[in-house]
Tab-separated table of C-alpha atoms in Angstrom:
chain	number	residue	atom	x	y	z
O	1	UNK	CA	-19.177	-7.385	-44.693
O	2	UNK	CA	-18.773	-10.706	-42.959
O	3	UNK	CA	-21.052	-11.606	-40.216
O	4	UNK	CA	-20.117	-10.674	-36.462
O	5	UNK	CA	-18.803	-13.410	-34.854
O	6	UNK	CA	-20.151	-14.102	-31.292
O	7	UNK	CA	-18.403	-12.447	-28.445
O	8	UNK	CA	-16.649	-13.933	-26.136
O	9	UNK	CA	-17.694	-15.721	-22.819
O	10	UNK	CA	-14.903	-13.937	-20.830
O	11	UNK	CA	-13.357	-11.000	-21.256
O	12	UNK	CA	-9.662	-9.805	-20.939
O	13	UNK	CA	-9.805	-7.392	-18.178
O	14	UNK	CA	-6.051	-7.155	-16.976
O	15	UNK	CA	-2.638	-7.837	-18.534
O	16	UNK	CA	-0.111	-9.706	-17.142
O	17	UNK	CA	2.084	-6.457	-16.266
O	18	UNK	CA	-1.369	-4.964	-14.293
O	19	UNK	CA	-1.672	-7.950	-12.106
O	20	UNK	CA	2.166	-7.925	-11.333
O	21	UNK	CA	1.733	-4.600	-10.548
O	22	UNK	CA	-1.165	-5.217	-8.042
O	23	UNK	CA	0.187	-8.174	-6.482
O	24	UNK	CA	3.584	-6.747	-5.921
O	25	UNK	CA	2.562	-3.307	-4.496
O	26	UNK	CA	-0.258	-5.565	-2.299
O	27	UNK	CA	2.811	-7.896	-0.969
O	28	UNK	CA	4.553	-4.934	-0.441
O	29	UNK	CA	1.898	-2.778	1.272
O	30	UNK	CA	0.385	-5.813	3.286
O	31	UNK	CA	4.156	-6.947	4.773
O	32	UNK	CA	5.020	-2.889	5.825
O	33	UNK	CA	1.490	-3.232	7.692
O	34	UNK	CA	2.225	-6.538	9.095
O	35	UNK	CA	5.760	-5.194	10.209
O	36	UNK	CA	4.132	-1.991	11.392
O	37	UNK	CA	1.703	-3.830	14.071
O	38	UNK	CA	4.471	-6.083	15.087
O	39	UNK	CA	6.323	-2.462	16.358
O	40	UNK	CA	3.505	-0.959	17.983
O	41	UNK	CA	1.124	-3.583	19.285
O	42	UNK	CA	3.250	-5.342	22.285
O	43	UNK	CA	1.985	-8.677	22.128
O	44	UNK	CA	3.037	-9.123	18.559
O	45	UNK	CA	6.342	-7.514	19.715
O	46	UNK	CA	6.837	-10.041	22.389
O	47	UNK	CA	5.659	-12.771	19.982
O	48	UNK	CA	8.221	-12.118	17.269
O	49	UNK	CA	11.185	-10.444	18.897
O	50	UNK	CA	14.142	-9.014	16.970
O	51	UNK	CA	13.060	-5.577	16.678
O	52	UNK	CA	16.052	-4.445	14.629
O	53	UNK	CA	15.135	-6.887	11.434
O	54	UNK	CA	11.725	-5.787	11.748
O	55	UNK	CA	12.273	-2.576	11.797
O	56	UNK	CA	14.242	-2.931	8.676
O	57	UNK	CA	12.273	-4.925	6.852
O	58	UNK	CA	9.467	-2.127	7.278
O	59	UNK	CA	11.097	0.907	6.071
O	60	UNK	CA	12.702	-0.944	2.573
O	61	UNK	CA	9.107	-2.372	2.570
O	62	UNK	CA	7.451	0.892	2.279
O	63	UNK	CA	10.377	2.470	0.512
O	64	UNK	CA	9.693	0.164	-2.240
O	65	UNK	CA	6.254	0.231	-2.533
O	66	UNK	CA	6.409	2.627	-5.324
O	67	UNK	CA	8.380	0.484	-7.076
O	68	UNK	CA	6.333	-1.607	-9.250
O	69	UNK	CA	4.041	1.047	-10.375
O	70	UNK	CA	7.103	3.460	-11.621
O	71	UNK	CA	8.415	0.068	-13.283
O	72	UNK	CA	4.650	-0.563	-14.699
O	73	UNK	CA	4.944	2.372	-16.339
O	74	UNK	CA	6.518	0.658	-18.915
O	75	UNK	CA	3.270	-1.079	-20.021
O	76	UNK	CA	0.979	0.878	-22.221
O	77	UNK	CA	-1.908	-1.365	-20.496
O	78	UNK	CA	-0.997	0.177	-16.946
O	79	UNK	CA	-0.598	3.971	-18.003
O	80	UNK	CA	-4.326	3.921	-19.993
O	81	UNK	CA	-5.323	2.011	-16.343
O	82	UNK	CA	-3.848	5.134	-15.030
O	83	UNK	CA	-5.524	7.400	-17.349
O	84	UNK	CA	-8.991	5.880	-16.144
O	85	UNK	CA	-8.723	5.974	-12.721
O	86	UNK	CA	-7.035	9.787	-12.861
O	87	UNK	CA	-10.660	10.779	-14.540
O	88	UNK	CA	-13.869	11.394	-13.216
O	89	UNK	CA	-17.232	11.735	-15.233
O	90	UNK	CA	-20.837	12.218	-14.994
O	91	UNK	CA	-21.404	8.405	-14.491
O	92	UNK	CA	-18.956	8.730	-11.791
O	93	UNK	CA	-20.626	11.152	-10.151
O	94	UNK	CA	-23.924	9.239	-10.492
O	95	UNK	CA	-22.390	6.184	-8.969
O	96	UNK	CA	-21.459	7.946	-5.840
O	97	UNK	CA	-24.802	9.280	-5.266
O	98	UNK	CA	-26.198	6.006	-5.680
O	99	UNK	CA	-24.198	5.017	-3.443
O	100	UNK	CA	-24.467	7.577	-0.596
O	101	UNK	CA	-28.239	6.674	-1.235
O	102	UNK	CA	-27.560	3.223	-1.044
O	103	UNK	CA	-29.205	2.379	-3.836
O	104	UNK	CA	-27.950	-1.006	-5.102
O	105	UNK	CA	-30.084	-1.354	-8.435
O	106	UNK	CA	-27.401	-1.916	-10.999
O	107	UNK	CA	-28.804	0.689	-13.191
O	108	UNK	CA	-27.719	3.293	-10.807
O	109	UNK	CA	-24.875	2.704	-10.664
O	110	UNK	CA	-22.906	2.717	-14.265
O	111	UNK	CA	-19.176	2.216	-14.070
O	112	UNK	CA	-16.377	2.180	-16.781
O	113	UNK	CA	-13.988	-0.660	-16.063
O	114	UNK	CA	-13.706	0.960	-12.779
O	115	UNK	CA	-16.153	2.574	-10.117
O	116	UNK	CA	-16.325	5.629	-8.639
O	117	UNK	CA	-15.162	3.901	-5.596
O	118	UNK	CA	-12.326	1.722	-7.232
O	119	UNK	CA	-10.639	5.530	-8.036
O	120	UNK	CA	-11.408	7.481	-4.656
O	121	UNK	CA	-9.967	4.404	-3.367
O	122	UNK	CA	-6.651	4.463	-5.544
O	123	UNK	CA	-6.313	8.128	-5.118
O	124	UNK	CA	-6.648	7.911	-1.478
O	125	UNK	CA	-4.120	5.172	-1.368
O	126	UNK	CA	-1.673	7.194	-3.894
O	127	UNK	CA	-1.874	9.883	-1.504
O	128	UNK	CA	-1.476	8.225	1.701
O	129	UNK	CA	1.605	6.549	0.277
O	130	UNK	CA	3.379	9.806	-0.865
O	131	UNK	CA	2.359	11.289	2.612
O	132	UNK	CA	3.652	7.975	4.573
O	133	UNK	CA	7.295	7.543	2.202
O	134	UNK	CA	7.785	11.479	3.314
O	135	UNK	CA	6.914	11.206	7.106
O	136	UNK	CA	8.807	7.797	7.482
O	137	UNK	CA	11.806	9.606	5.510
O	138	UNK	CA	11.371	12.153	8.221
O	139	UNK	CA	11.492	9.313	11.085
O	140	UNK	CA	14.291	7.085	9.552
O	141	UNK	CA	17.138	10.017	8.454
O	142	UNK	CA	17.049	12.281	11.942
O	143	UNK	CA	19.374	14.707	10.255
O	144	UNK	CA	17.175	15.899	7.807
O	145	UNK	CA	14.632	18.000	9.883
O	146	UNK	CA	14.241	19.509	13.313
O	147	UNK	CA	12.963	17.739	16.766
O	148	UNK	CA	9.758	19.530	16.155
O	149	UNK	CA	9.217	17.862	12.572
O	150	UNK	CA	10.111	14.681	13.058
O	151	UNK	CA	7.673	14.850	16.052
O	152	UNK	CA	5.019	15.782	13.803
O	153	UNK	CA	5.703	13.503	11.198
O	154	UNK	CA	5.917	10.291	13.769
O	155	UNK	CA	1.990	11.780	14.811
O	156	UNK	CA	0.860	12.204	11.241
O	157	UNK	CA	2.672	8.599	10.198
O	158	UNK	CA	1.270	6.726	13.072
O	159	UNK	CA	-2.022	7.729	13.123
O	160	UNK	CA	-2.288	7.793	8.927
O	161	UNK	CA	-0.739	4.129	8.983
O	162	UNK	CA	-3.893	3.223	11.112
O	163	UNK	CA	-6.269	4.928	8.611
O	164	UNK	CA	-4.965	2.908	6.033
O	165	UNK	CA	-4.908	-0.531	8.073
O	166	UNK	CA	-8.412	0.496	7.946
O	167	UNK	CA	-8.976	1.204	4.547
O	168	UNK	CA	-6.955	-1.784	3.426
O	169	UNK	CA	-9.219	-4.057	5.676
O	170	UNK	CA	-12.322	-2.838	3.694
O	171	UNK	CA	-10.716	-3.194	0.295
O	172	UNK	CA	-10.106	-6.803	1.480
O	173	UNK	CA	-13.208	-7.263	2.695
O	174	UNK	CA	-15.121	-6.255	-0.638
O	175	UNK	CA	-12.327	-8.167	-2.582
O	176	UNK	CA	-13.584	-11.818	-0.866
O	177	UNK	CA	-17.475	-10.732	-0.977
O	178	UNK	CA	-16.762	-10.643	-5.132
O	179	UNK	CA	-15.565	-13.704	-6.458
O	180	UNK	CA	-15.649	-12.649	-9.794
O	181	UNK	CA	-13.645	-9.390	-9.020
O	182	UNK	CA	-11.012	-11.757	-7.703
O	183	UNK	CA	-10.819	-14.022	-10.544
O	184	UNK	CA	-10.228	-11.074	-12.819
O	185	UNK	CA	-7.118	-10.016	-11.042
O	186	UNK	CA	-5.590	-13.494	-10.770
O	187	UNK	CA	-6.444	-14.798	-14.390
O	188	UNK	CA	-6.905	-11.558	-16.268
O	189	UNK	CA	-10.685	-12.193	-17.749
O	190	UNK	CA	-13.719	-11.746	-16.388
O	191	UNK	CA	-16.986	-13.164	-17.153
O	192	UNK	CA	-19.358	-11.751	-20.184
O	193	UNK	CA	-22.273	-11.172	-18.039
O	194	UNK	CA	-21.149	-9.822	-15.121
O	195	UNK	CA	-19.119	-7.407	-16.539
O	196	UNK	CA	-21.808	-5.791	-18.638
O	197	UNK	CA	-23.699	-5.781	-15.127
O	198	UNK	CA	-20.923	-4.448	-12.655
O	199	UNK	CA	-18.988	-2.370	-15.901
O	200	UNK	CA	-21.367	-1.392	-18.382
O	201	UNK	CA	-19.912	1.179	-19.502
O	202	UNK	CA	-16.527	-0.854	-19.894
O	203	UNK	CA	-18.320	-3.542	-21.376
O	204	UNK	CA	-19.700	-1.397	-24.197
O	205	UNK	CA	-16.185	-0.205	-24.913
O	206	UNK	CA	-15.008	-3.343	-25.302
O	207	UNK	CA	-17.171	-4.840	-27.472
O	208	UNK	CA	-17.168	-2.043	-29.834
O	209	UNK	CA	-13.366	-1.826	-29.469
O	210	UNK	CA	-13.752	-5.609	-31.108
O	211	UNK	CA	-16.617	-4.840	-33.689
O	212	UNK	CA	-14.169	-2.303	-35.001
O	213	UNK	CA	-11.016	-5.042	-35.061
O	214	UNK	CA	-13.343	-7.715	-37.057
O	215	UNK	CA	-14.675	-5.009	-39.589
């Protein structure tokens, strides 16, 4: 058997097709919240004017935000992403109560090549999504439901679009506290070392996933 060669300094985290697919569903999301707060806070209102183009521009925004996940699909890379963050498993489960402890010790804490908090995040945002596409169709065709509905979905919309303003915030927010994080998405490889310290459990995989390619 020849002799294992050393591994890598970086590893490939994301494709090509994943970070597409992130930075087009980000532009997407972040210019329907950008067009949202410039209908419903007035001094942004004032400050860009011509309601009608905004208003367009945010409902084929978040009509389309869908779209380059459902054309993702295409890549083998993005459905096993899928696959990942659609399970949950006992390190999962460990890494949440570490962190409703707050205990920060790495060891606490293992993740596959994403968190616990990486998928309640993307669920939550898959969700919100589905249930913001089916209010706003509610808002935007008047014909399709009664007064009563479309006054229920403009509450539910509204005050969900917030929620998410939030949660987008504090996705943000970790994003520019983890360098390394960031560098994944935008080159695709992450370094050795912090990966087998933020993703063990990833890590592992990977380098076995090689071992077995080099036998």
């Amino acid at each position: 058997m020849p002799p294992r060669s050393e591994p890598p300094a970086r590893l490939r985290r994301f494709t090509r097709a994943e970070r597409w697919v992130h930075r087009a569903t980000a532009g997407l999301t972040l210019l329907c919240v950008a067009t949202a707060a410039c209908l419903y806070v007035p001094q942004l209102a004032e400050l860009v004017g011509r309601r009608h183009l905004v208003v367009t521009v945010h409902e084929w925004s978040g009509l389309l935000i869908p779209a380059p996940l459902l054309l993702g699909l295409a890549s083998r890379a993005v459905r096993a992403d899928l696959g990942r963050l659609n399970r949950f498993g006992p390190h999962d489960r460990r890494w949440l109560k570490a962190a409703l402890r707050r205990d920060t010790r790495h060891a606490s804490r293992p993740a596959g090549k994403f968190n616990a908090g990486q998928k309640l995040y993307a669920g939550w945002m898959a969700g919100a999504v589905l249930v913001m596409l089916g209010t706003g169709l509610l808002m935007w065709f008047t014909g399709l439901a009664p007064l009563v509905w479309r006054t229920s979905a403009t509450f539910v919309h509204d005050w969900l679009a917030l929620a998410m303003g939030v949660v987008i915030a504090g996705h943000v927010g970790m994003a520019l506290a983890r360098p390394e994080s960031r560098r994944g998405m935008r080159t695709g490889t992450v370094d050795r070392a912090w990966a087998e310290v933020e993703h063990p459990l990833w890590a592992r995989e990977f380098h076995h996933r090689r071992d077995l390619e080099n036998e």
